[in-house]
Short mmCIF file of C-alpha atoms and ligand atoms in Angstrom, two decimals:
data_model
loop_
_atom_site.label_atom_id
_atom_site.label_comp_id
_atom_site.label_asym_id
_atom_site.label_seq_id
_atom_site.Cartn_x
_atom_site.Cartn_y
_atom_site.Cartn_z
CA MET A 1 172.69 89.59 30.12
CA ALA A 2 169.84 87.44 28.86
CA GLU A 3 170.70 83.83 28.11
CA GLN A 4 171.27 82.98 24.43
CA LEU A 5 169.85 80.01 22.57
CA ARG A 6 173.03 78.02 21.91
CA TYR A 7 174.01 75.06 19.75
CA ASP A 8 177.29 74.02 21.42
CA GLY A 9 178.46 70.56 20.45
CA GLN A 10 175.92 70.34 17.64
CA VAL A 11 176.62 69.94 13.93
CA VAL A 12 174.52 71.99 11.54
CA VAL A 13 174.48 71.38 7.79
CA VAL A 14 173.28 74.33 5.70
CA THR A 15 172.89 73.75 1.97
CA GLY A 16 173.34 76.67 -0.40
CA ALA A 17 175.18 78.49 2.38
CA GLY A 18 177.53 80.45 0.12
CA GLY A 19 175.20 83.44 -0.10
CA GLY A 20 171.83 84.95 0.75
CA LEU A 21 169.79 83.19 3.42
CA GLY A 22 172.10 80.19 3.66
CA ARG A 23 175.07 82.38 4.54
CA ALA A 24 172.98 84.12 7.21
CA TYR A 25 172.00 80.75 8.76
CA ALA A 26 175.55 79.40 8.62
CA THR A 27 177.24 82.43 10.20
CA PHE A 28 174.59 82.58 12.91
CA PHE A 29 175.01 78.94 13.94
CA GLY A 30 178.79 79.32 13.73
CA SER A 31 178.53 82.20 16.18
CA ARG A 32 176.38 80.21 18.61
CA GLY A 33 178.66 77.26 19.22
CA ALA A 34 177.70 74.87 16.40
CA SER A 35 180.10 73.25 13.94
CA VAL A 36 178.80 74.15 10.51
CA VAL A 37 178.99 72.42 7.13
CA VAL A 38 178.80 75.21 4.57
CA ASN A 39 177.58 73.56 1.39
CA ASP A 40 177.41 75.49 -1.86
CA LEU A 41 177.76 74.51 -5.48
CA GLY A 42 178.76 78.07 -6.31
CA GLY A 43 176.83 78.44 -9.59
CA SER A 44 174.57 81.19 -10.89
CA PHE A 45 171.07 81.75 -9.55
CA LYS A 46 169.82 79.95 -12.67
CA GLY A 47 171.86 76.87 -11.76
CA GLU A 48 174.70 77.34 -14.26
CA GLY A 49 178.35 76.68 -13.46
CA ASN A 50 180.04 75.90 -10.16
CA SER A 51 182.82 77.27 -7.96
CA THR A 52 184.38 76.65 -4.56
CA LYS A 53 184.56 80.35 -3.76
CA ALA A 54 181.07 80.92 -2.33
CA ALA A 55 181.41 78.23 0.34
CA ASP A 56 185.05 79.10 1.09
CA VAL A 57 184.25 82.76 1.77
CA VAL A 58 181.59 81.83 4.33
CA VAL A 59 183.78 79.18 6.00
CA ASN A 60 186.53 81.78 6.37
CA GLU A 61 184.06 84.27 7.76
CA ILE A 62 182.89 81.79 10.42
CA LYS A 63 186.44 80.79 11.33
CA ALA A 64 187.60 84.43 11.50
CA ALA A 65 184.86 85.04 14.06
CA GLY A 66 186.11 82.11 16.15
CA GLY A 67 183.65 79.49 14.92
CA LYS A 68 184.05 76.01 13.46
CA ALA A 69 183.14 75.35 9.83
CA VAL A 70 184.00 73.18 6.88
CA ALA A 71 183.13 73.63 3.20
CA ASN A 72 181.39 71.24 0.88
CA TYR A 73 181.01 72.01 -2.84
CA ASP A 74 178.68 69.23 -3.99
CA SER A 75 175.31 69.75 -5.56
CA VAL A 76 172.49 68.88 -3.17
CA GLU A 77 171.55 66.24 -5.74
CA ASN A 78 174.48 64.35 -4.16
CA GLY A 79 173.24 64.90 -0.62
CA GLU A 80 175.02 61.84 0.73
CA ARG A 81 178.38 63.53 0.11
CA ILE A 82 177.30 66.61 2.05
CA ILE A 83 176.26 64.56 5.07
CA GLU A 84 179.47 62.53 4.74
CA THR A 85 181.40 65.80 5.02
CA ALA A 86 179.67 66.47 8.36
CA ILE A 87 180.42 62.98 9.66
CA LYS A 88 184.06 63.03 8.53
CA ALA A 89 184.76 66.52 9.86
CA PHE A 90 182.69 66.54 13.05
CA GLY A 91 181.50 62.97 13.68
CA ARG A 92 177.78 63.69 13.75
CA ILE A 93 174.86 65.69 12.35
CA ASP A 94 172.12 67.31 14.42
CA VAL A 95 170.50 69.89 12.17
CA LEU A 96 169.85 69.92 8.43
CA ILE A 97 168.74 73.14 6.76
CA ASN A 98 167.70 72.39 3.18
CA ASN A 99 168.09 75.86 1.75
CA ALA A 100 169.88 75.56 -1.62
CA GLY A 101 167.83 76.75 -4.54
CA ILE A 102 167.76 78.21 -8.01
CA LEU A 103 165.21 79.83 -10.31
CA ARG A 104 164.22 79.18 -13.93
CA ASP A 105 161.35 81.66 -14.21
CA ILE A 106 159.46 81.46 -17.49
CA SER A 107 155.79 81.59 -18.48
CA PHE A 108 154.09 78.22 -18.75
CA LYS A 109 153.53 78.87 -22.46
CA ASN A 110 157.29 78.92 -23.03
CA ILE A 111 158.58 76.49 -20.40
CA LYS A 112 160.83 73.67 -21.59
CA ASP A 113 161.39 70.30 -19.99
CA GLU A 114 164.87 71.32 -18.88
CA ASP A 115 163.45 74.34 -16.96
CA TRP A 116 161.05 72.02 -15.18
CA ASP A 117 163.49 69.17 -14.54
CA LEU A 118 166.33 71.28 -13.15
CA ILE A 119 164.10 73.06 -10.65
CA ILE A 120 162.57 69.80 -9.43
CA LYS A 121 166.03 68.20 -9.24
CA VAL A 122 167.63 70.91 -7.13
CA HIS A 123 164.75 71.72 -4.78
CA VAL A 124 162.87 68.43 -4.44
CA LYS A 125 165.46 65.76 -5.13
CA GLY A 126 168.18 67.82 -3.42
CA SER A 127 166.18 68.18 -0.20
CA TYR A 128 165.25 64.50 -0.32
CA LYS A 129 168.83 63.34 -0.86
CA CYS A 130 170.20 65.40 2.05
CA ALA A 131 167.43 64.34 4.42
CA ARG A 132 167.68 60.70 3.32
CA ALA A 133 171.40 60.63 4.07
CA ALA A 134 170.97 62.33 7.46
CA TRP A 135 168.01 60.19 8.54
CA PRO A 136 169.86 57.08 9.81
CA TYR A 137 172.05 59.30 12.03
CA PHE A 138 169.03 61.17 13.37
CA ARG A 139 167.17 57.94 14.12
CA LYS A 140 170.14 56.30 15.78
CA GLN A 141 170.82 59.24 18.10
CA LYS A 142 167.10 59.90 18.59
CA TYR A 143 167.61 63.54 17.74
CA GLY A 144 167.31 65.59 14.58
CA ARG A 145 166.05 68.91 13.33
CA VAL A 146 165.14 69.55 9.70
CA ILE A 147 164.13 72.76 7.97
CA ASN A 148 162.90 72.59 4.40
CA THR A 149 162.49 75.74 2.38
CA ALA A 150 159.21 76.58 0.66
CA SER A 151 158.13 79.87 -0.88
CA ALA A 152 155.06 82.07 -1.18
CA ALA A 153 155.22 81.11 -4.87
CA GLY A 154 154.56 77.50 -3.87
CA LEU A 155 151.90 78.27 -1.29
CA PHE A 156 149.92 80.75 -3.35
CA GLY A 157 151.17 80.55 -6.95
CA SER A 158 153.19 83.14 -8.82
CA PHE A 159 153.19 84.17 -12.47
CA GLY A 160 156.06 82.64 -14.45
CA GLN A 161 156.99 80.15 -11.72
CA THR A 162 155.05 76.93 -12.35
CA ASN A 163 158.22 74.85 -11.98
CA TYR A 164 159.38 76.65 -8.84
CA SER A 165 155.86 76.69 -7.31
CA ALA A 166 155.48 72.95 -7.82
CA ALA A 167 158.88 72.30 -6.24
CA LYS A 168 158.26 74.61 -3.30
CA LEU A 169 154.84 73.23 -2.40
CA ALA A 170 156.38 69.75 -2.62
CA MET A 171 158.49 70.83 0.36
CA VAL A 172 155.28 71.14 2.40
CA GLY A 173 154.09 67.60 1.76
CA PHE A 174 157.60 66.25 2.20
CA THR A 175 157.96 68.01 5.56
CA GLU A 176 154.54 67.02 6.85
CA THR A 177 155.26 63.35 6.23
CA LEU A 178 158.86 63.52 7.49
CA ALA A 179 157.52 65.06 10.70
CA LYS A 180 155.10 62.16 11.17
CA GLU A 181 157.80 59.55 10.54
CA GLY A 182 160.36 61.37 12.67
CA ALA A 183 158.19 62.09 15.72
CA LYS A 184 159.01 58.81 17.46
CA TYR A 185 162.73 59.56 17.20
CA ASN A 186 162.63 63.21 18.28
CA ILE A 187 163.28 64.30 14.70
CA LEU A 188 161.36 67.53 14.27
CA CYS A 189 160.78 68.86 10.75
CA ASN A 190 159.32 72.19 9.73
CA VAL A 191 159.00 74.16 6.54
CA VAL A 192 159.79 77.84 6.20
CA ALA A 193 158.72 80.12 3.36
CA PRO A 194 161.18 82.99 3.66
CA ILE A 195 161.27 86.38 2.09
CA ALA A 196 164.58 88.17 1.96
CA ALA A 197 166.84 90.32 -0.15
CA SER A 198 169.25 88.09 -2.09
CA ARG A 199 170.54 87.75 -5.63
CA MET A 200 167.34 85.79 -6.26
CA THR A 201 165.08 88.70 -5.37
CA GLU A 202 167.27 91.75 -6.10
CA THR A 203 165.96 92.13 -9.64
CA ILE A 204 162.28 91.74 -8.79
CA MET A 205 161.91 93.99 -5.73
CA PRO A 206 162.52 97.73 -5.39
CA PRO A 207 165.62 98.81 -3.39
CA ASP A 208 163.66 100.23 -0.41
CA VAL A 209 161.73 96.97 -0.02
CA LEU A 210 164.97 94.96 -0.27
CA LYS A 211 166.47 97.10 2.49
CA ALA A 212 163.69 96.00 4.83
CA LEU A 213 164.27 92.33 4.06
CA LYS A 214 167.71 91.41 5.35
CA PRO A 215 168.32 87.63 5.26
CA ASP A 216 169.40 87.93 8.91
CA TRP A 217 165.79 88.61 9.82
CA VAL A 218 164.66 85.13 8.78
CA VAL A 219 167.34 83.49 10.93
CA PRO A 220 165.86 83.83 14.46
CA LEU A 221 162.73 81.84 13.61
CA VAL A 222 164.78 79.05 12.03
CA ALA A 223 167.05 79.13 15.08
CA VAL A 224 164.05 78.56 17.37
CA LEU A 225 162.73 75.73 15.22
CA VAL A 226 166.01 73.79 15.20
CA HIS A 227 166.86 74.36 18.86
CA LYS A 228 166.72 71.39 21.24
CA SER A 229 163.96 73.14 23.23
CA ASN A 230 161.62 73.19 20.22
CA THR A 231 158.51 71.02 20.16
CA GLU A 232 156.88 72.37 17.00
CA THR A 233 156.90 69.90 14.08
CA GLY A 234 155.20 69.42 10.73
CA SER A 235 154.37 73.11 10.58
CA ILE A 236 154.55 75.75 7.87
CA PHE A 237 155.90 79.22 8.63
CA GLU A 238 156.39 82.43 6.69
CA ALA A 239 159.21 84.72 7.77
CA GLY A 240 160.72 87.94 6.51
CA GLY A 241 161.50 91.51 7.51
CA GLY A 242 160.91 90.72 11.19
CA HIS A 243 157.43 89.29 10.63
CA MET A 244 156.65 85.62 11.09
CA ALA A 245 153.47 83.58 11.08
CA LYS A 246 152.31 79.99 11.05
CA LEU A 247 150.09 78.77 8.22
CA ARG A 248 147.75 75.79 8.25
CA TRP A 249 145.26 74.00 6.09
CA GLU A 250 141.65 75.08 6.38
CA ARG A 251 138.71 73.01 5.15
CA SER A 252 135.22 74.39 4.60
CA SER A 253 132.45 72.70 6.58
CA GLY A 254 131.56 71.13 3.24
CA LEU A 255 128.66 69.34 1.69
CA LEU A 256 127.83 65.65 1.95
CA LEU A 257 125.60 64.08 -0.63
CA LYS A 258 124.35 60.54 -0.53
CA ALA A 259 126.44 58.36 -2.81
CA ASP A 260 123.58 56.99 -4.92
CA ASP A 261 122.20 58.00 -8.28
CA SER A 262 120.99 61.31 -6.84
CA TYR A 263 124.63 62.32 -6.54
CA THR A 264 124.91 64.37 -9.72
CA PRO A 265 126.83 67.45 -10.83
CA GLY A 266 123.58 69.41 -10.64
CA ALA A 267 123.08 68.37 -7.01
CA ILE A 268 126.48 69.78 -6.16
CA LEU A 269 125.83 73.00 -8.04
CA LYS A 270 122.63 73.56 -6.14
CA GLN A 271 124.49 73.72 -2.84
CA TRP A 272 127.82 75.06 -4.06
CA ASN A 273 127.77 77.69 -1.29
CA LYS A 274 128.24 74.87 1.25
CA VAL A 275 131.30 73.53 -0.55
CA THR A 276 132.94 76.95 -0.33
CA ASP A 277 131.60 78.16 3.04
CA PHE A 278 134.43 78.81 5.48
CA SER A 279 132.24 80.17 8.29
CA ASN A 280 132.60 76.96 10.29
CA PRO A 281 136.00 75.64 9.22
CA GLN A 282 138.04 72.60 10.20
CA TYR A 283 141.82 72.44 10.43
CA PRO A 284 142.84 68.97 9.24
CA THR A 285 146.28 67.63 10.12
CA GLY A 286 146.18 64.18 8.53
CA PRO A 287 144.37 61.99 6.01
CA ASN A 288 142.37 60.34 8.80
CA ASP A 289 140.65 63.64 9.59
CA PHE A 290 138.72 63.33 6.35
CA LEU A 291 137.72 59.71 6.98
CA THR A 292 136.52 60.52 10.51
CA LEU A 293 134.53 63.41 9.14
CA LEU A 294 132.97 61.15 6.55
CA GLU A 295 132.09 58.51 9.15
CA ASP A 296 130.47 61.14 11.38
CA SER A 297 128.51 62.57 8.50
CA MET A 298 127.30 59.16 7.40
CA LYS A 299 125.62 58.68 10.77
CA MET A 300 123.54 61.84 10.29
CA ASN A 301 120.03 62.07 8.91
CA PRO A 302 119.79 63.33 5.34
CA SER A 303 118.06 66.48 6.60
CA ASP A 304 120.98 67.19 8.98
CA ARG A 305 123.35 66.70 6.09
CA GLY A 306 121.76 69.60 4.26
CA GLU A 307 120.40 67.65 1.34
CA THR A 308 117.38 69.09 -0.39
CA LEU A 309 115.22 66.22 -1.56
CA ASP A 310 112.24 66.59 -3.89
CA PHE A 311 109.05 64.45 -3.65
CA THR A 312 110.73 61.54 -5.44
CA GLY A 313 113.36 61.43 -2.75
CA ARG A 314 116.01 62.66 -5.18
CA VAL A 315 117.85 65.94 -5.18
CA ALA A 316 115.69 68.13 -7.40
CA LEU A 317 118.30 69.73 -9.64
CA VAL A 318 120.27 67.28 -11.76
P1 LIG B 401 170.60 82.68 -3.19
O1 LIG B 401 170.68 82.49 -4.67
O2 LIG B 401 171.29 83.85 -2.60
O3 LIG B 401 171.11 81.39 -2.41
C1 LIG B 401 170.92 80.08 -2.87
C2 LIG B 401 172.25 79.36 -2.76
O4 LIG B 401 172.06 78.00 -3.14
C3 LIG B 401 173.32 79.94 -3.68
O5 LIG B 401 174.47 80.29 -2.94
C4 LIG B 401 173.58 78.83 -4.67
O6 LIG B 401 174.92 78.77 -5.13
C5 LIG B 401 173.19 77.59 -3.89
N1 LIG B 401 172.83 76.48 -4.76
C6 LIG B 401 172.06 76.50 -5.86
N2 LIG B 401 171.95 75.28 -6.39
C7 LIG B 401 172.66 74.44 -5.60
C8 LIG B 401 172.90 73.05 -5.61
N3 LIG B 401 172.40 72.27 -6.60
N4 LIG B 401 173.66 72.52 -4.64
C9 LIG B 401 174.18 73.30 -3.66
N5 LIG B 401 174.00 74.63 -3.61
C10 LIG B 401 173.23 75.19 -4.56
O7 LIG B 401 169.04 82.73 -2.86
P2 LIG B 401 168.26 82.89 -1.46
O8 LIG B 401 167.26 83.94 -1.68
O9 LIG B 401 169.18 83.00 -0.33
O10 LIG B 401 167.47 81.50 -1.42
C11 LIG B 401 167.61 80.52 -0.41
C12 LIG B 401 166.40 79.62 -0.42
O11 LIG B 401 165.23 80.36 -0.06
C13 LIG B 401 166.09 79.00 -1.78
O12 LIG B 401 165.63 77.68 -1.60
C14 LIG B 401 164.99 79.87 -2.31
O13 LIG B 401 164.20 79.20 -3.27
C15 LIG B 401 164.23 80.19 -1.03
N6 LIG B 401 163.39 81.36 -1.10
C16 LIG B 401 163.95 82.61 -1.09
C17 LIG B 401 163.12 83.72 -1.10
C18 LIG B 401 163.66 85.10 -1.00
O14 LIG B 401 162.85 86.04 -0.84
N7 LIG B 401 164.96 85.29 -1.06
C19 LIG B 401 161.66 83.60 -1.21
C20 LIG B 401 161.19 82.25 -1.15
C21 LIG B 401 162.04 81.19 -1.10
#
């Protein structure tokens, strides 16, 4: 039999593990040797109410299959208590999967502050609080794996989801910086935009599509990314229905205009095609990429830089 990727002796914290994707992650890691903290607040998908049942059911499921698991019922907004549960029960933490989430879908015309604030609190502050509490342990043991959860809504926008989109794209920036800060300590952080049938999606997708999107089919990619053999960090992935792909930032080759009084809106408009031309793209991975590009461009002659100067030496269209 082929060898399995295993997580023996490791402690995995999965937030929002009482249902949907979180349950699929938790039961998988429980079946592969890890001790699992099953966190779930147990409220509705809109973030109302709370209950211990959701987490308890999954803990029992893991234990019944011979695994090790403990429940935690705190909101991710109190991430330190979730990590404390891992330390008290199992003495360490190796993997954090920030998965908990809710929806407050509403058109931007009708959105209220509470719809905005709750979504940002659960997704952004919740992921921050859990990672912040786990960080000292990861640094000390020079080992950690973090998965943050984004969404296609965050990457590409989605009608009626300004709050959720903002929160989910925040996970990308958060992960990219965490990955940079964690690299020295073997703390690898990636962001996954899943697509799966769950109570969150069951009302917006047709039944035959939902059938093809079992939460279990997002799990293997996450399992690879949090395994000790992984080297990938700071990356964005999409996963669902057996398909997975990496996404990255792409920058057009761009336009450089001399920063003097010839640098006008009209000058930009005249060469707008260069601003939007992706035929010779770059793939930046950090803020310094832009500065290096600027330095290189500054060394070029104006003609190489694609400026069109008229007889006065200024860009003709202003
Ligand atoms: P789900 O509603 O089945 O699971 C989310 C879980 O998080 C629930 O069990 C809920 O009780 C828990 N939760 C909510 N607020 C919490 C809080 N403050 N503290 C602790 N637990 C809390 O939904 P699903 O689909 O499994 O979603 C999991 C993650 O994947 C979410 O972050 C969601 O935004 C994201 N996602 C899901 C997609 C999908 O197609 N299902 C698409 C894109 C992103």
